[in-house]
Amino acid sequence: MSRLEIPEKFEGFLKPYRYKGAYGGRGSAKSWTISNILVNLAARQQELIVCGREFQNSIDDSVYRLLQKSIERYNLPYRFFKTSIECTTTGSEFIFKGLSKLDAASLKSLEGATKLWLEEAQNISHGSWENVIPTIRAENSEIWASWNPTVEDAPTHQRLVINPPPNSYIIKVNYSDNPWFPAVLDEERRHLRQTDPVAYDNVWEGNCRTFAEGAYFSQQMQDAAKFGRIGLVPHDPARQVWTFWDLGWDDSTAIWFIQPTDTGVFNVIDYWEGANTDLPTIAREVVIARANDLKYSYAKHVIPHDGGNGNRQTGKTDAEILESAGVRPVIVQERTRDKNGDVQNVRLVLPRCRFDAEHCKPGLAALRNYRQERDPKTGLWRFKHGWESHGTDAFRGFAVYQNDNTMQPANDNPRPHRRAAVPC
């Protein structure tokens, strides 16, 4: 068994903290160091370590192979199974989860976890954070995160760097903190510094971009801030509230709460996002609770096209489930296949929107950072699905709907394909 050697900045990871985080640029040995620490720790004492990321379609997407290399490096007594790794002397176990697809039963199975390691944590959504934190509640349990910063708005960066929780140890580490930084990477670093200083600052120095590369609405969101359209936008009890949804079957659900005005301006007063929460619970604890507590009077609730599809187990559509739970009337939008056209609709409506900065904070972050990414195989730009998608897709539904319909009180605009209903 080799002696554990780690960069100096990571020494705090050997001490007890509820939250431990390492963020920074490329070549800083964040993932390697955490992997090395965890496999050595679990070989000395019993641990149940959950290795999580936002999206995991297969074990190949996880840190399984990285942990395997660390174990082999230190010649530690572990056995490797198809979806887990176990220590033969302490009984420690590493398991691997995609947070976006965890249902209630899967979340409950994590309750005995002693450590949660979130790798590529820049992709962890607001909803996933909200769901997973109360699940990791064993005595002295810890939540670890490692990430390359993208934008300051990203939920992980907001939660751990901008507003760090108590009992946390959060470090910024770069290539300069890695005593084993290889020469071949240093050549790449110097080349990028010469050819693209802006990218260099993010990729190698670990500083956040102002807007994500390829952000679709960067100009419109900059203008909204510049011209005072993001600030205090209180609920007007004399006006009805419309809701626009993105339904998350395998990931987060997002809802915007919007009040049209007589001048053509839309007051965006509220936003909610959550993962792995069933529709009756959302109806009761989010939508109806706001009607009771905040006195929201609803006009209509607009959901995407797939909300009209029947569930194979219950035979009910999501629209029917919501209406049965007291959220009505529900409008199921037609499917739009022109995503570029939808993006343009969002760009056109944003100048007519006023956002409440506090109540819409996660949704605003999504709009600021919804972006395209380059296909690694073709080099062409494509739509990126990430933490930014949920809020943006719900807002895209609003942009399309208001472009095709007059947003009047519900009684003045009968619902298509549905029986009349009294709004909650």
Short mmCIF file of C-alpha atoms in Angstrom, two decimals:
data_model
loop_
_atom_site.label_atom_id
_atom_site.label_comp_id
_atom_site.label_asym_id
_atom_site.label_seq_id
_atom_site.Cartn_x
_atom_site.Cartn_y
_atom_site.Cartn_z
CA MET A 1 0.00 0.00 0.00
CA SER A 2 1.51 3.30 -1.10
CA ARG A 3 1.53 6.43 1.04
CA LEU A 4 -1.27 8.86 0.24
CA GLU A 5 0.07 12.07 -1.25
CA ILE A 6 -2.22 14.97 -2.03
CA PRO A 7 -1.79 18.63 -3.01
CA GLU A 8 -1.48 20.88 0.03
CA LYS A 9 -4.78 22.68 -0.53
CA PHE A 10 -6.68 19.40 -0.15
CA GLU A 11 -5.54 18.78 3.43
CA GLY A 12 -8.85 20.17 4.64
CA PHE A 13 -10.57 17.23 2.94
CA LEU A 14 -9.01 15.01 5.63
CA LYS A 15 -10.87 16.90 8.36
CA PRO A 16 -14.57 16.71 9.25
CA TYR A 17 -16.76 19.21 7.38
CA ARG A 18 -20.37 18.81 6.27
CA TYR A 19 -19.55 20.30 2.84
CA LYS A 20 -16.29 19.97 0.98
CA GLY A 21 -15.79 21.44 -2.47
CA ALA A 22 -12.96 21.85 -4.94
CA TYR A 23 -13.39 23.98 -8.04
CA GLY A 24 -11.03 25.50 -10.53
CA GLY A 25 -9.37 25.11 -13.88
CA ARG A 26 -8.04 22.20 -15.88
CA GLY A 27 -5.02 20.26 -14.65
CA SER A 28 -5.65 20.89 -10.96
CA ALA A 29 -6.02 17.18 -10.06
CA LYS A 30 -9.40 17.74 -8.38
CA SER A 31 -11.03 14.46 -9.37
CA TRP A 32 -7.88 12.38 -8.98
CA THR A 33 -7.19 13.74 -5.51
CA ILE A 34 -10.73 13.19 -4.24
CA SER A 35 -10.77 9.69 -5.71
CA ASN A 36 -7.47 8.86 -4.00
CA ILE A 37 -8.67 10.21 -0.65
CA LEU A 38 -11.97 8.35 -0.73
CA VAL A 39 -10.64 4.91 -1.65
CA ASN A 40 -8.01 5.15 1.10
CA LEU A 41 -10.54 6.39 3.64
CA ALA A 42 -13.02 3.63 2.81
CA ALA A 43 -10.27 1.04 3.15
CA ARG A 44 -9.71 2.12 6.79
CA GLN A 45 -13.30 2.52 7.98
CA GLN A 46 -16.75 1.49 6.82
CA GLU A 47 -18.35 3.97 4.44
CA LEU A 48 -21.26 4.05 2.04
CA ILE A 49 -20.16 6.50 -0.63
CA VAL A 50 -22.59 7.67 -3.30
CA CYS A 51 -20.91 8.96 -6.44
CA GLY A 52 -23.43 11.21 -8.11
CA ARG A 53 -23.75 13.36 -11.16
CA GLU A 54 -26.73 15.06 -12.79
CA PHE A 55 -26.97 12.69 -15.76
CA GLN A 56 -25.76 9.08 -15.78
CA ASN A 57 -27.06 6.89 -18.55
CA SER A 58 -24.62 4.08 -17.81
CA ILE A 59 -21.80 3.21 -15.44
CA ASP A 60 -19.41 4.50 -18.11
CA ASP A 61 -20.63 8.02 -17.36
CA SER A 62 -19.58 7.72 -13.71
CA VAL A 63 -16.27 7.93 -11.80
CA TYR A 64 -16.19 4.12 -11.58
CA ARG A 65 -13.09 3.82 -13.77
CA LEU A 66 -11.32 6.66 -11.95
CA LEU A 67 -11.88 4.96 -8.58
CA GLN A 68 -10.67 1.67 -10.05
CA LYS A 69 -7.39 3.30 -11.11
CA SER A 70 -6.94 4.84 -7.66
CA ILE A 71 -7.53 1.47 -6.01
CA GLU A 72 -5.03 -0.23 -8.31
CA ARG A 73 -2.49 2.51 -7.70
CA TYR A 74 -2.61 2.00 -3.93
CA ASN A 75 -3.10 -1.78 -4.13
CA LEU A 76 -6.17 -1.68 -1.92
CA PRO A 77 -8.45 -4.65 -1.10
CA TYR A 78 -11.53 -4.01 -3.20
CA ARG A 79 -13.85 -6.09 -5.38
CA PHE A 80 -15.37 -4.71 -8.55
CA PHE A 81 -18.97 -5.43 -9.50
CA LYS A 82 -20.99 -4.26 -12.46
CA THR A 83 -22.53 -1.24 -10.72
CA SER A 84 -20.67 -1.00 -7.41
CA ILE A 85 -17.24 -1.32 -5.78
CA GLU A 86 -16.79 -2.97 -2.34
CA CYS A 87 -13.90 -3.12 0.12
CA THR A 88 -13.28 -6.68 1.30
CA THR A 89 -11.88 -5.66 4.72
CA THR A 90 -14.16 -2.84 5.91
CA GLY A 91 -17.35 -3.56 3.98
CA SER A 92 -17.29 -0.09 2.46
CA GLU A 93 -19.25 0.36 -0.75
CA PHE A 94 -19.21 2.83 -3.63
CA ILE A 95 -22.45 3.17 -5.60
CA PHE A 96 -23.19 5.37 -8.61
CA LYS A 97 -26.29 7.45 -9.29
CA GLY A 98 -27.63 9.94 -11.81
CA LEU A 99 -29.47 12.50 -9.68
CA SER A 100 -31.86 13.67 -12.37
CA LYS A 101 -33.53 10.25 -12.57
CA LEU A 102 -33.82 9.43 -8.88
CA ASP A 103 -37.38 8.70 -7.84
CA ALA A 104 -38.66 8.70 -4.27
CA ALA A 105 -37.67 5.06 -3.67
CA SER A 106 -34.16 5.62 -5.02
CA LEU A 107 -33.71 8.71 -2.87
CA LYS A 108 -34.77 6.76 0.20
CA SER A 109 -32.09 4.15 -0.54
CA LEU A 110 -29.40 6.83 -0.11
CA GLU A 111 -30.35 7.65 3.47
CA GLY A 112 -27.56 5.53 4.94
CA ALA A 113 -24.86 7.21 2.86
CA THR A 114 -21.90 8.58 4.77
CA LYS A 115 -20.45 10.49 1.81
CA LEU A 116 -21.91 11.95 -1.37
CA TRP A 117 -19.39 12.90 -4.05
CA LEU A 118 -20.80 15.08 -6.82
CA GLU A 119 -18.44 15.04 -9.77
CA GLU A 120 -18.89 17.54 -12.64
CA ALA A 121 -21.00 19.41 -10.11
CA GLN A 122 -21.29 22.41 -12.42
CA ASN A 123 -24.13 20.45 -14.06
CA ILE A 124 -26.11 19.71 -10.88
CA SER A 125 -29.51 21.41 -11.12
CA HIS A 126 -31.23 23.45 -8.45
CA GLY A 127 -33.90 20.76 -8.15
CA SER A 128 -31.38 17.97 -7.66
CA TRP A 129 -29.61 19.91 -4.90
CA GLU A 130 -32.91 20.54 -3.15
CA ASN A 131 -33.79 16.84 -3.24
CA VAL A 132 -30.50 15.21 -2.38
CA ILE A 133 -29.32 17.34 0.57
CA PRO A 134 -31.98 16.16 3.05
CA THR A 135 -31.38 12.57 1.93
CA ILE A 136 -27.74 12.58 3.05
CA ARG A 137 -28.49 12.74 6.76
CA ALA A 138 -26.52 9.96 8.48
CA GLU A 139 -24.56 11.04 11.55
CA ASN A 140 -21.42 12.94 10.45
CA SER A 141 -22.30 12.47 6.79
CA GLU A 142 -20.61 14.72 4.25
CA ILE A 143 -21.30 16.15 0.80
CA TRP A 144 -18.29 16.56 -1.48
CA ALA A 145 -18.27 18.34 -4.83
CA SER A 146 -15.73 18.88 -7.59
CA TRP A 147 -16.30 21.03 -10.64
CA ASN A 148 -14.90 23.22 -13.37
CA PRO A 149 -16.71 26.58 -13.08
CA THR A 150 -18.89 27.70 -15.95
CA VAL A 151 -20.89 30.74 -14.81
CA GLU A 152 -21.49 32.33 -11.44
CA ASP A 153 -25.23 31.63 -11.81
CA ALA A 154 -24.75 27.84 -11.83
CA PRO A 155 -26.60 26.32 -8.85
CA THR A 156 -23.51 24.59 -7.44
CA HIS A 157 -21.37 27.73 -7.62
CA GLN A 158 -24.13 29.79 -6.00
CA ARG A 159 -24.65 27.24 -3.24
CA LEU A 160 -21.03 26.49 -2.35
CA VAL A 161 -18.98 29.54 -3.39
CA ILE A 162 -21.21 32.62 -3.45
CA ASN A 163 -23.29 31.55 -0.44
CA PRO A 164 -21.25 28.82 1.27
CA PRO A 165 -23.11 26.93 4.00
CA PRO A 166 -21.78 26.69 7.55
CA ASN A 167 -19.30 23.93 8.35
CA SER A 168 -17.88 23.92 4.84
CA TYR A 169 -14.41 23.74 3.30
CA ILE A 170 -14.46 25.08 -0.26
CA ILE A 171 -11.22 25.61 -2.20
CA LYS A 172 -10.28 26.98 -5.57
CA VAL A 173 -7.45 24.97 -7.14
CA ASN A 174 -5.66 25.39 -10.44
CA TYR A 175 -2.80 23.80 -12.34
CA SER A 176 -0.37 25.88 -10.25
CA ASP A 177 -1.52 24.00 -7.13
CA ASN A 178 -0.83 20.60 -8.67
CA PRO A 179 2.74 19.46 -7.94
CA TRP A 180 2.39 16.75 -10.59
CA PHE A 181 1.14 19.01 -13.39
CA PRO A 182 2.47 17.41 -16.62
CA ALA A 183 4.53 19.26 -19.21
CA VAL A 184 2.27 18.21 -22.08
CA LEU A 185 -0.68 20.00 -20.47
CA ASP A 186 1.45 23.05 -19.82
CA GLU A 187 2.06 23.33 -23.56
CA GLU A 188 -1.69 23.31 -24.18
CA ARG A 189 -2.21 25.87 -21.43
CA ARG A 190 0.33 28.30 -22.90
CA HIS A 191 -1.12 27.89 -26.37
CA LEU A 192 -4.66 28.75 -25.25
CA ARG A 193 -3.40 31.75 -23.30
CA GLN A 194 -1.88 33.12 -26.49
CA THR A 195 -4.77 32.31 -28.83
CA ASP A 196 -7.90 32.87 -26.69
CA PRO A 197 -7.32 34.79 -23.42
CA VAL A 198 -11.03 34.82 -22.54
CA ALA A 199 -11.35 31.04 -22.80
CA TYR A 200 -8.02 30.66 -20.99
CA ASP A 201 -9.31 32.59 -18.00
CA ASN A 202 -12.15 30.11 -17.61
CA VAL A 203 -10.51 26.85 -18.71
CA TRP A 204 -7.17 27.18 -16.93
CA GLU A 205 -7.58 29.89 -14.29
CA GLY A 206 -10.98 28.56 -13.19
CA ASN A 207 -12.76 31.91 -13.31
CA CYS A 208 -16.44 32.07 -14.19
CA ARG A 209 -17.60 33.38 -17.53
CA THR A 210 -19.98 36.33 -17.48
CA PHE A 211 -22.31 34.32 -19.72
CA ALA A 212 -21.96 30.71 -20.81
CA GLU A 213 -20.26 30.25 -24.15
CA GLY A 214 -22.98 30.08 -26.79
CA ALA A 215 -25.69 31.50 -24.47
CA TYR A 216 -28.80 32.15 -26.55
CA PHE A 217 -30.22 35.06 -24.58
CA SER A 218 -27.11 36.83 -23.30
CA GLN A 219 -27.89 40.15 -24.97
CA GLN A 220 -31.56 40.16 -23.95
CA MET A 221 -30.73 39.31 -20.33
CA GLN A 222 -27.99 41.95 -20.18
CA ASP A 223 -30.51 44.48 -21.46
CA ALA A 224 -33.09 43.38 -18.88
CA ALA A 225 -30.61 44.11 -16.10
CA LYS A 226 -29.34 47.32 -17.69
CA PHE A 227 -32.79 48.84 -18.17
CA GLY A 228 -34.15 47.87 -14.77
CA ARG A 229 -36.45 45.05 -15.78
CA ILE A 230 -35.06 42.76 -13.07
CA GLY A 231 -35.85 43.88 -9.54
CA LEU A 232 -38.86 44.03 -7.26
CA VAL A 233 -41.99 42.89 -9.14
CA PRO A 234 -44.67 42.15 -6.54
CA HIS A 235 -47.79 40.10 -7.08
CA ASP A 236 -50.76 42.24 -8.09
CA PRO A 237 -53.84 40.77 -6.36
CA ALA A 238 -56.11 42.49 -8.92
CA ARG A 239 -54.67 40.41 -11.77
CA GLN A 240 -54.77 36.70 -12.51
CA VAL A 241 -51.68 34.53 -12.57
CA TRP A 242 -50.80 32.22 -15.44
CA THR A 243 -48.44 29.27 -14.95
CA PHE A 244 -46.19 27.75 -17.60
CA TRP A 245 -44.60 24.37 -16.99
CA ASP A 246 -41.80 22.11 -18.06
CA LEU A 247 -42.69 18.61 -16.88
CA GLY A 248 -39.83 16.50 -15.58
CA TRP A 249 -40.40 12.77 -15.82
CA ASP A 250 -36.72 11.89 -15.49
CA ASP A 251 -35.46 15.24 -14.18
CA SER A 252 -36.68 18.59 -12.84
CA THR A 253 -40.09 20.18 -13.23
CA ALA A 254 -40.12 23.96 -13.60
CA ILE A 255 -42.97 26.47 -13.30
CA TRP A 256 -43.12 30.20 -14.11
CA PHE A 257 -45.83 32.39 -12.54
CA ILE A 258 -46.70 35.30 -14.83
CA GLN A 259 -49.19 38.17 -14.72
CA PRO A 260 -50.08 39.94 -18.00
CA THR A 261 -50.72 43.69 -17.75
CA ASP A 262 -52.89 46.06 -19.78
CA THR A 263 -49.82 47.61 -21.44
CA GLY A 264 -48.52 44.40 -23.04
CA VAL A 265 -45.85 43.96 -20.37
CA PHE A 266 -45.62 40.62 -18.54
CA ASN A 267 -44.82 40.68 -14.83
CA VAL A 268 -42.91 37.50 -14.05
CA ILE A 269 -43.48 37.28 -10.32
CA ASP A 270 -42.40 33.81 -9.26
CA TYR A 271 -40.60 30.62 -10.23
CA TRP A 272 -40.38 27.10 -8.82
CA GLU A 273 -38.18 24.15 -9.74
CA GLY A 274 -37.88 20.72 -8.19
CA ALA A 275 -36.80 17.21 -9.08
CA ASN A 276 -38.33 13.81 -8.39
CA THR A 277 -41.59 15.26 -7.08
CA ASP A 278 -44.90 13.79 -8.23
CA LEU A 279 -47.56 16.00 -9.79
CA PRO A 280 -50.15 15.74 -6.98
CA THR A 281 -47.48 16.94 -4.53
CA ILE A 282 -46.49 19.82 -6.81
CA ALA A 283 -50.14 20.73 -7.23
CA ARG A 284 -50.74 20.74 -3.49
CA GLU A 285 -47.48 22.17 -2.12
CA VAL A 286 -46.53 24.59 -4.90
CA VAL A 287 -49.52 25.76 -6.94
CA ILE A 288 -52.43 25.52 -4.51
CA ALA A 289 -50.24 26.57 -1.60
CA ARG A 290 -49.50 29.83 -3.41
CA ALA A 291 -53.21 30.35 -4.00
CA ASN A 292 -53.85 29.94 -0.27
CA ASP A 293 -50.79 31.65 1.18
CA LEU A 294 -49.99 34.31 -1.44
CA LYS A 295 -53.53 34.76 -2.73
CA TYR A 296 -52.67 33.89 -6.33
CA SER A 297 -55.83 33.75 -8.46
CA TYR A 298 -55.07 31.57 -11.45
CA ALA A 299 -56.15 32.07 -15.05
CA LYS A 300 -54.77 28.97 -16.75
CA HIS A 301 -52.00 26.41 -16.34
CA VAL A 302 -50.14 25.72 -19.58
CA ILE A 303 -48.17 22.47 -19.88
CA PRO A 304 -46.15 21.02 -22.79
CA HIS A 305 -47.56 18.70 -25.42
CA ASP A 306 -46.45 15.47 -23.74
CA GLY A 307 -48.61 16.35 -20.74
CA GLY A 308 -51.51 15.14 -22.89
CA ASN A 309 -50.10 11.63 -23.28
CA GLY A 310 -51.62 8.86 -21.19
CA ASN A 311 -49.54 7.19 -18.49
CA ARG A 312 -49.09 3.48 -19.26
CA GLN A 313 -49.72 2.51 -15.63
CA THR A 314 -52.62 4.79 -14.67
CA GLY A 315 -54.07 5.56 -18.08
CA LYS A 316 -54.35 9.22 -17.04
CA THR A 317 -52.61 12.14 -18.67
CA ASP A 318 -50.58 14.62 -16.66
CA ALA A 319 -53.24 17.21 -17.49
CA GLU A 320 -55.89 14.96 -15.93
CA ILE A 321 -53.73 14.30 -12.87
CA LEU A 322 -53.23 18.02 -12.31
CA GLU A 323 -56.91 18.81 -12.75
CA SER A 324 -57.87 15.98 -10.37
CA ALA A 325 -55.48 17.51 -7.84
CA GLY A 326 -57.23 20.87 -8.10
CA VAL A 327 -55.03 22.66 -10.64
CA ARG A 328 -57.35 23.83 -13.39
CA PRO A 329 -57.98 24.72 -16.10
CA VAL A 330 -55.03 23.01 -17.76
CA ILE A 331 -54.01 23.79 -21.34
CA VAL A 332 -51.93 21.27 -23.27
CA GLN A 333 -49.81 23.04 -25.87
CA GLU A 334 -49.34 21.77 -29.38
CA ARG A 335 -45.91 20.33 -30.04
CA THR A 336 -43.49 22.71 -31.72
CA ARG A 337 -40.73 21.20 -33.80
CA ASP A 338 -38.95 24.43 -34.70
CA LYS A 339 -36.66 24.90 -31.71
CA ASN A 340 -34.81 27.73 -33.41
CA GLY A 341 -38.14 29.49 -33.93
CA ASP A 342 -38.96 28.98 -30.26
CA VAL A 343 -35.65 30.57 -29.30
CA GLN A 344 -36.54 33.55 -31.44
CA ASN A 345 -39.93 33.82 -29.70
CA VAL A 346 -38.13 33.98 -26.35
CA ARG A 347 -35.81 36.70 -27.64
CA LEU A 348 -38.79 38.74 -28.83
CA VAL A 349 -40.80 38.49 -25.61
CA LEU A 350 -37.96 39.07 -23.11
CA PRO A 351 -37.94 42.88 -23.65
CA ARG A 352 -41.62 42.88 -22.62
CA CYS A 353 -40.98 41.06 -19.33
CA ARG A 354 -40.26 42.38 -15.84
CA PHE A 355 -38.78 39.80 -13.46
CA ASP A 356 -38.82 39.67 -9.68
CA ALA A 357 -35.14 39.20 -8.91
CA GLU A 358 -35.56 37.31 -5.65
CA HIS A 359 -38.46 34.98 -6.41
CA CYS A 360 -37.26 34.19 -9.94
CA LYS A 361 -33.56 33.79 -9.16
CA PRO A 362 -33.08 30.15 -10.32
CA GLY A 363 -35.21 30.77 -13.42
CA LEU A 364 -33.26 33.91 -14.33
CA ALA A 365 -30.05 31.92 -13.98
CA ALA A 366 -31.43 29.36 -16.42
CA LEU A 367 -32.36 32.02 -18.99
CA ARG A 368 -28.99 33.72 -18.70
CA ASN A 369 -27.13 30.50 -19.31
CA TYR A 370 -29.22 28.36 -21.64
CA ARG A 371 -26.77 27.64 -24.39
CA GLN A 372 -25.60 25.66 -27.33
CA GLU A 373 -22.57 23.40 -27.26
CA ARG A 374 -20.23 22.04 -29.86
CA ASP A 375 -20.69 18.44 -30.92
CA PRO A 376 -17.30 16.85 -30.16
CA LYS A 377 -17.54 14.70 -33.29
CA THR A 378 -18.71 17.24 -35.86
CA GLY A 379 -17.66 20.53 -34.28
CA LEU A 380 -21.12 21.92 -35.05
CA TRP A 381 -23.30 23.75 -32.52
CA ARG A 382 -26.25 21.90 -30.99
CA PHE A 383 -28.77 22.51 -28.19
CA LYS A 384 -27.40 21.54 -24.78
CA HIS A 385 -29.52 19.76 -22.17
CA GLY A 386 -28.38 20.74 -18.68
CA TRP A 387 -29.50 22.42 -15.48
CA GLU A 388 -30.43 25.48 -17.56
CA SER A 389 -32.93 23.56 -19.70
CA HIS A 390 -35.84 23.14 -17.29
CA GLY A 391 -36.54 26.78 -16.57
CA THR A 392 -35.83 27.79 -20.15
CA ASP A 393 -38.13 25.14 -21.63
CA ALA A 394 -40.97 26.31 -19.38
CA PHE A 395 -40.33 29.91 -20.41
CA ARG A 396 -40.14 28.84 -24.05
CA GLY A 397 -43.65 27.44 -23.61
CA PHE A 398 -44.79 30.85 -22.39
CA ALA A 399 -43.10 32.63 -25.31
CA VAL A 400 -44.77 30.38 -27.86
CA TYR A 401 -48.17 30.49 -26.15
CA GLN A 402 -48.34 34.28 -25.84
CA ASN A 403 -47.27 34.60 -29.46
CA ASP A 404 -50.20 32.44 -30.63
CA ASN A 405 -52.86 33.38 -28.06
CA THR A 406 -54.26 36.40 -26.29
CA MET A 407 -53.58 35.94 -22.60
CA GLN A 408 -56.97 36.98 -21.22
CA PRO A 409 -58.76 35.87 -18.05
CA ALA A 410 -59.79 32.22 -18.28
CA ASN A 411 -63.53 32.91 -18.61
CA ASP A 412 -62.92 35.01 -21.74
CA ASN A 413 -60.92 32.37 -23.52
CA PRO A 414 -62.48 28.88 -23.42
CA ARG A 415 -60.14 25.93 -23.20
CA PRO A 416 -59.74 23.81 -26.32
CA HIS A 417 -60.34 20.07 -26.06
CA ARG A 418 -61.26 20.21 -22.36
CA ARG A 419 -64.48 20.57 -20.40
CA ALA A 420 -65.00 23.93 -18.69
CA ALA A 421 -63.62 24.11 -15.16
CA VAL A 422 -63.44 26.59 -12.36
CA PRO A 423 -59.88 27.82 -11.75
CA CYS A 424 -58.45 27.12 -8.34
#
